[in-house]
GROMACS .gro file of C-alpha atoms in nm:
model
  277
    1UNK     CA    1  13.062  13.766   7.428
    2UNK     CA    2  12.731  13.653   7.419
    3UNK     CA    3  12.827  13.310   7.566
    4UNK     CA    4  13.029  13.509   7.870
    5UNK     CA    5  12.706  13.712   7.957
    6UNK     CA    6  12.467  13.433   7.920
    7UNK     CA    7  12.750  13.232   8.223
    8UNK     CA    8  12.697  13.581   8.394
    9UNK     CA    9  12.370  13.506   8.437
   10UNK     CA   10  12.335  13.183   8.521
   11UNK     CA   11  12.591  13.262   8.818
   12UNK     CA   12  12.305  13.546   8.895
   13UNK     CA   13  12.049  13.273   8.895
   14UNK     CA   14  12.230  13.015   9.108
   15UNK     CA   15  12.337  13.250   9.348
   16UNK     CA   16  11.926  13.358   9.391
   17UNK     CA   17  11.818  13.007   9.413
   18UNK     CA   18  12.084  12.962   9.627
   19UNK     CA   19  11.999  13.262   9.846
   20UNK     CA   20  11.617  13.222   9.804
   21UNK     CA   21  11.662  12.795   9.942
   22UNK     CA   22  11.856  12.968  10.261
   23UNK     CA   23  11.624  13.227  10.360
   24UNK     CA   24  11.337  12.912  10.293
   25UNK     CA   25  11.504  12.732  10.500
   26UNK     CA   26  11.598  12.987  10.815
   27UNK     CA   27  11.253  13.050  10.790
   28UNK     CA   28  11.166  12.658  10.891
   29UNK     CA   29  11.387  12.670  11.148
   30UNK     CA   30  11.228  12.983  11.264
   31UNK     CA   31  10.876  12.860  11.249
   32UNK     CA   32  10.947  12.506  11.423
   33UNK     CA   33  11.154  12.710  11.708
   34UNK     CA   34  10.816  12.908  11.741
   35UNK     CA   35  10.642  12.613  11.765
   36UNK     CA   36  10.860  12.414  12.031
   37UNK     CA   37  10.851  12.756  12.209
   38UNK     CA   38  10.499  12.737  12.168
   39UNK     CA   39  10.461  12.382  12.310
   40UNK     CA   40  10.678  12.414  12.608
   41UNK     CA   41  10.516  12.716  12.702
   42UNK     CA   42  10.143  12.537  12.658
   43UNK     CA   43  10.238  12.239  12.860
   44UNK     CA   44  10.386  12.442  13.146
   45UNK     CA   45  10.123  12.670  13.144
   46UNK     CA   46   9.916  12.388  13.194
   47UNK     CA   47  10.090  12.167  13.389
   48UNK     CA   48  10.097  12.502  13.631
   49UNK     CA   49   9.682  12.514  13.591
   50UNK     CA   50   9.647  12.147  13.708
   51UNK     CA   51   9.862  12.198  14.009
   52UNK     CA   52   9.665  12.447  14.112
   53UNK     CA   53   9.337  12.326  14.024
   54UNK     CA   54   9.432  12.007  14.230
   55UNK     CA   55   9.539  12.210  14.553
   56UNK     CA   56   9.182  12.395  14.494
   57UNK     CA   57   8.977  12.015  14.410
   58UNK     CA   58   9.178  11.903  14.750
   59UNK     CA   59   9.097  12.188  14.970
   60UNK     CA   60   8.704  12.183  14.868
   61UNK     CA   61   8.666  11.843  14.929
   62UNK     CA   62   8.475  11.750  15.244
   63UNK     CA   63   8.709  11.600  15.555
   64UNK     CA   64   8.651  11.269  15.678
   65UNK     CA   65   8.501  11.204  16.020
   66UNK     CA   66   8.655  11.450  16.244
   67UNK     CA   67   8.936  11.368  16.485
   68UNK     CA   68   8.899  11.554  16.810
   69UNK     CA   69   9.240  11.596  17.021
   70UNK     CA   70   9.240  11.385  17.347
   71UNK     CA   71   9.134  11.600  17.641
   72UNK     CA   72   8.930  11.870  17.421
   73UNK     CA   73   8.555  11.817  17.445
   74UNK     CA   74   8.330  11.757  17.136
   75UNK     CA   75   8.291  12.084  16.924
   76UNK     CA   76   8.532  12.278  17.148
   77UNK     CA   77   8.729  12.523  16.881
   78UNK     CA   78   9.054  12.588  17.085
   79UNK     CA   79   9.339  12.434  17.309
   80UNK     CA   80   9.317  12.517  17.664
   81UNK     CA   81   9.623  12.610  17.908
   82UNK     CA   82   9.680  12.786  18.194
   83UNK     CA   83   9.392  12.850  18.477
   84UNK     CA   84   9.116  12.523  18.504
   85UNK     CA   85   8.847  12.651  18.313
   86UNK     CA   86   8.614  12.684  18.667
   87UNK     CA   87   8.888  12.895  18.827
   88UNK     CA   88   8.740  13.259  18.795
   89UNK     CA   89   9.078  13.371  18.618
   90UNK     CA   90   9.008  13.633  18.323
   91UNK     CA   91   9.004  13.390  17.957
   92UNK     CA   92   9.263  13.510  17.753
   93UNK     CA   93   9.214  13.413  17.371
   94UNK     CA   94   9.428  13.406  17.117
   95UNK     CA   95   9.417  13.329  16.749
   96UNK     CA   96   9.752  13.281  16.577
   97UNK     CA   97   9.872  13.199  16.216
   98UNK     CA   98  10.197  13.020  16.153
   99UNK     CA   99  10.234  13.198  15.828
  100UNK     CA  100  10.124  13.527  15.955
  101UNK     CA  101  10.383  13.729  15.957
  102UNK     CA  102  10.170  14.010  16.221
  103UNK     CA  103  10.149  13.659  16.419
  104UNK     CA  104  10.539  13.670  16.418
  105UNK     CA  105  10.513  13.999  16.545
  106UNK     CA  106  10.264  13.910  16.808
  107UNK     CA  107  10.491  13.596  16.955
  108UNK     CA  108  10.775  13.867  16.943
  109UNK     CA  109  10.654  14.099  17.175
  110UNK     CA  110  10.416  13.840  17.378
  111UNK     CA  111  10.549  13.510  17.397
  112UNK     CA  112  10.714  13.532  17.741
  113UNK     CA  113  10.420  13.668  17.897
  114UNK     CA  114  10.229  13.459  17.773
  115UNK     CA  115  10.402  13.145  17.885
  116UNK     CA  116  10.436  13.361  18.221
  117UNK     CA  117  10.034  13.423  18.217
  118UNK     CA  118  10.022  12.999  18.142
  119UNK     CA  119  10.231  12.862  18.383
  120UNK     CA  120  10.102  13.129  18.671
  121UNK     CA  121   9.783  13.050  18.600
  122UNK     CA  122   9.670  13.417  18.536
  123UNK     CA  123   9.409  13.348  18.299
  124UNK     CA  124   9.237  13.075  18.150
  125UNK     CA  125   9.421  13.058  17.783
  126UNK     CA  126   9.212  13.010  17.467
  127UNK     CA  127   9.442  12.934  17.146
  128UNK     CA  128   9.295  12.891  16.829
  129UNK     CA  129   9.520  12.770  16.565
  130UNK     CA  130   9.409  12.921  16.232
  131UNK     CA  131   9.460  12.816  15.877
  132UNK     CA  132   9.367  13.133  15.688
  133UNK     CA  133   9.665  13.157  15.508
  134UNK     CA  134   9.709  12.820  15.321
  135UNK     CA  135   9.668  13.016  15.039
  136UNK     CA  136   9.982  13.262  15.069
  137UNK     CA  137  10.204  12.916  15.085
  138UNK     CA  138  10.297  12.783  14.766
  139UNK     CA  139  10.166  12.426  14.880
  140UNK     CA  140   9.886  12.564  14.957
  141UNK     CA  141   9.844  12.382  15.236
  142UNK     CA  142  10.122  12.529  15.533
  143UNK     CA  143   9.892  12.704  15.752
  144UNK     CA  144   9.689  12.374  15.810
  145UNK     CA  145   9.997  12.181  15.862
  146UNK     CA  146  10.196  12.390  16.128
  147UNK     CA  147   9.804  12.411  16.297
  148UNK     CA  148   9.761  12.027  16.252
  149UNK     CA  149  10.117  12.005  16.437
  150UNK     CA  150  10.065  12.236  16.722
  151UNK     CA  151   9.752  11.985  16.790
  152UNK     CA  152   9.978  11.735  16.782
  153UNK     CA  153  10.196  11.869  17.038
  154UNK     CA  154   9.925  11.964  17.262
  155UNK     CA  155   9.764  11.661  17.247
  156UNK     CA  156  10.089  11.493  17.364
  157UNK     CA  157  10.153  11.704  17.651
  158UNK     CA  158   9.978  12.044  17.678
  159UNK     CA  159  10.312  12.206  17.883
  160UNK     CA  160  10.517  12.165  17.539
  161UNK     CA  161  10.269  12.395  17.334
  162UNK     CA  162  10.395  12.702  17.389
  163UNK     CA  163  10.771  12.606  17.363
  164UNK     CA  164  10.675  12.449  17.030
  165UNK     CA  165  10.437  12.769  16.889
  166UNK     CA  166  10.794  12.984  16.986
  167UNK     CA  167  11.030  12.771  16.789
  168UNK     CA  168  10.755  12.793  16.464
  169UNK     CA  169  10.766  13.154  16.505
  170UNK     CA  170  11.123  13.179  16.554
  171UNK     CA  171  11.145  12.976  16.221
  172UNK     CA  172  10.855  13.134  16.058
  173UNK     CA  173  10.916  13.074  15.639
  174UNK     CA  174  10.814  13.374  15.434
  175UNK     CA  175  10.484  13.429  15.290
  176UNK     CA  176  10.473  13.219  14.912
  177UNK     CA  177  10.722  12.945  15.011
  178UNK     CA  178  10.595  12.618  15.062
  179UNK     CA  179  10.685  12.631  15.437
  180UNK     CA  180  10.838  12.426  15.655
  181UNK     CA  181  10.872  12.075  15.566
  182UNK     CA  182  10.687  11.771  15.822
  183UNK     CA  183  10.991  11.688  15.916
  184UNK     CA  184  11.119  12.039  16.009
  185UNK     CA  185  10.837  12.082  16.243
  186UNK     CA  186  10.864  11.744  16.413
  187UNK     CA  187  11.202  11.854  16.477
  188UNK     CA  188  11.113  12.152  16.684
  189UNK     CA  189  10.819  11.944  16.822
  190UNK     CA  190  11.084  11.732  16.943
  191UNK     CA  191  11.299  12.046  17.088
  192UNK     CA  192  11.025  12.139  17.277
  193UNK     CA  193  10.971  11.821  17.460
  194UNK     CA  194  10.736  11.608  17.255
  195UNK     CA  195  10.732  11.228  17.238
  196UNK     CA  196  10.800  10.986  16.920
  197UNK     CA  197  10.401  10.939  16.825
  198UNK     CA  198  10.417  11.272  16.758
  199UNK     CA  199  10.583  11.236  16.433
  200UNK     CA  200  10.318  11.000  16.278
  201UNK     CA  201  10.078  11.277  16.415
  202UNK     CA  202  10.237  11.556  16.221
  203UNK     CA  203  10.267  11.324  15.930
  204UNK     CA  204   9.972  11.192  15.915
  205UNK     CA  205   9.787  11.536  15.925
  206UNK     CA  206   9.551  11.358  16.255
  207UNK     CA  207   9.404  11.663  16.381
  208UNK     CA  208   9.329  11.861  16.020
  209UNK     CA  209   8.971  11.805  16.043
  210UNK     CA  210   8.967  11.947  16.360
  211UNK     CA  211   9.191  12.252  16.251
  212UNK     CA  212   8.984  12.306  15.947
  213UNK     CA  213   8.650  12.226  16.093
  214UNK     CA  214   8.599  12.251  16.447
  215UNK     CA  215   8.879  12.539  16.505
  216UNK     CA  216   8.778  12.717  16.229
  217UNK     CA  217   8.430  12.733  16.259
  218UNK     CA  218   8.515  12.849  16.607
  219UNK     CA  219   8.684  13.114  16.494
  220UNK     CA  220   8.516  13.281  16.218
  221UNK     CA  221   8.219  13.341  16.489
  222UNK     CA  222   8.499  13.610  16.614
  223UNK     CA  223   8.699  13.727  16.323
  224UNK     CA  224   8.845  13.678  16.020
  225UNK     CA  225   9.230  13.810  16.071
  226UNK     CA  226   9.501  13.678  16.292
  227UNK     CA  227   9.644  13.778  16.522
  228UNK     CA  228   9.336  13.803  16.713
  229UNK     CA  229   9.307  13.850  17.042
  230UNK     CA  230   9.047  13.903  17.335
  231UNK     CA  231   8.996  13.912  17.714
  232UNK     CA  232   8.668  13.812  17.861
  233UNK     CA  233   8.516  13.840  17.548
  234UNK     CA  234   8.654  14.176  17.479
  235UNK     CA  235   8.897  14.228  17.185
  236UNK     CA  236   9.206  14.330  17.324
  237UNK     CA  237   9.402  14.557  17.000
  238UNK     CA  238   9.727  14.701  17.240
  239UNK     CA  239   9.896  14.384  17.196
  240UNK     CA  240  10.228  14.525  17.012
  241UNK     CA  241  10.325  14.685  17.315
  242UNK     CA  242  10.523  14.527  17.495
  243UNK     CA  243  10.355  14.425  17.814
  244UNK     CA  244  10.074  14.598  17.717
  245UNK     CA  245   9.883  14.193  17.721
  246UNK     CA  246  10.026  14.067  18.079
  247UNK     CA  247   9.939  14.413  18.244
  248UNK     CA  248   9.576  14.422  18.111
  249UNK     CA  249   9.524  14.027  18.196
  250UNK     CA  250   9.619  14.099  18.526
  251UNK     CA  251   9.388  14.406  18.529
  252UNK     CA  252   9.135  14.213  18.440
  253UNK     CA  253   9.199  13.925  18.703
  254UNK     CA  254   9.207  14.202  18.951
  255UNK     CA  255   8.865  14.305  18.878
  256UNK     CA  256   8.708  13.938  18.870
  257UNK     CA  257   8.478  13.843  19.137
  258UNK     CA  258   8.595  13.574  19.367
  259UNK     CA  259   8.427  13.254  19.288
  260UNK     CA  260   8.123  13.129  19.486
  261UNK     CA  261   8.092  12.846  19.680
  262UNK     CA  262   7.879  12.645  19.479
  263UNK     CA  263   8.123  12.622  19.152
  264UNK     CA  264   8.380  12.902  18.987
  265UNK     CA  265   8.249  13.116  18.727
  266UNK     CA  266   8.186  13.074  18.394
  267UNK     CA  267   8.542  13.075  18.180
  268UNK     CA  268   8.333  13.363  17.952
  269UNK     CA  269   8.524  13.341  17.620
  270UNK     CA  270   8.472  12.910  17.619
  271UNK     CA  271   8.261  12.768  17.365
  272UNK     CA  272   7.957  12.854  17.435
  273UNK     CA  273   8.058  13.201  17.273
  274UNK     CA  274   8.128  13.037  16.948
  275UNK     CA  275   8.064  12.705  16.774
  276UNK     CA  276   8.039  12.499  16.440
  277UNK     CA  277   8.040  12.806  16.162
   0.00000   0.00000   0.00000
């Protein structure tokens, strides 16, 4: 009897030890699970830091020397189109963000007049390409681009700007993608008329100096939203009504005096309104 109930307990025992080795070992497992979890968690968390550090290191580094497109003069902040600057015509000016989803808007409601108000020669045209919204890219870098590119394009043959600023718009990506790709915009480049060197252009980022320098420092003079846009000098805020920009530029060419004999008048919203910020 005594021999049965000292077995008894030994099977007691085992089956403890037993028992007590399992939970001593699920409890390893546990802990290293934790601490791969751990890990993997660390590294991305860093690896997530450094990316983002590096876009912040790249975009606070100073630009080399500074590019300026053919056909703009030194320290100029915008592309021209439309009416010679001497011509008396009103200066339209417009800043525009390919990320900006208001700029979307803005090429929506105005982009036919404004390629009517161009190739009429209503106004002296002013656009500013901005870069204010790097940021709300997930490269970090978009809004630069798609300005670098439009440069590009201009450079190459102004009468393709607008054509190529439509088919951005018309393709805008949404606000925390990385954008579109180089090779996306030197397709519509392409669409809208532009020759082969305008790929190495796009790809080679030629005119980001000037966007993020020159153009910029231009800008912030005037504002520091897009869209912006001003006639004469004068912000102009109707421009989500449709036709609300052509009939006030023509308003406003209406009202301009006649230029004198001795030279046309001033082009009012050039550079001398701005200039380096």
């Amino acid at each position: 009897m005594a021999s049965s109930s000292k077995s008894a307990q030994s099977r007691r025992e085992a089956q403890r030890e037993a028992i007590r080795k399992q939970r001593q070992a699920e409890l390893r497992r546990q802990r290293t699970v934790r601490s791969v979890v751990i890990a993997v968690i660390t590294i991305a968390a860093l690896v997530l830091l450094a990316g983002a550090g590096y876009l912040i290191y790249r975009s606070l580094q100073p630009e080399g020397p500074v590019a300026t497109p053919q056909g703009i003069p030194e320290g100029q902040g915008y592309l021209t189109l439309g009416a010679p600057s001497d011509s008396g015509k009103p200066v339209l000016e417009v800043h525009l963000d390919f990320m900006c989803p208001h700029c979307g808007t803005f090429e929506e409601v105005n982009g036919a007049d404004l390629q009517t108000i161009v190739e009429q020669e209503e106004a002296t045209v002013h656009l500013v390409p901005r870069r204010i919204m790097d940021r709300s890219s997930s490269s970090g870098d978009f809004s630069t681009r798609s300005a670098n590119a439009l440069v590009c394009v201009y450079e190459d043959d102004p009468d393709n700007a607008l054509a190529f600023q439509q088919a951005m718009f018309d393709n805008q990506p949404a606000q925390g993608t990385a954008g579109l790709s180089n090779e996306e915009m030197w397709e519509f480049a392409q669409q809208a008329g532009a020759s082969d060197s305008v790929q190495s252009c796009i790809d080679g980022r030629t005119y980001q100096g000037w966007v993020r320098q020159t153009a910029n420092g231009y800008a912030q003079e005037k504002t520091s939203g897009t869209p912006y846009v001003e006639i004469d000098g004068t912000e102009f805020q109707d421009w989500s009504t449709p036709g609300a920009l052509l009939e006030a530029v023509r308003a406003a060419g209406n009202d301009a005096p006649a230029p004198s004999d001795g030279g046309g008048a001033s082009d009012g919203g050039g550079a001398s309104d701005g200039g380096q910020g």
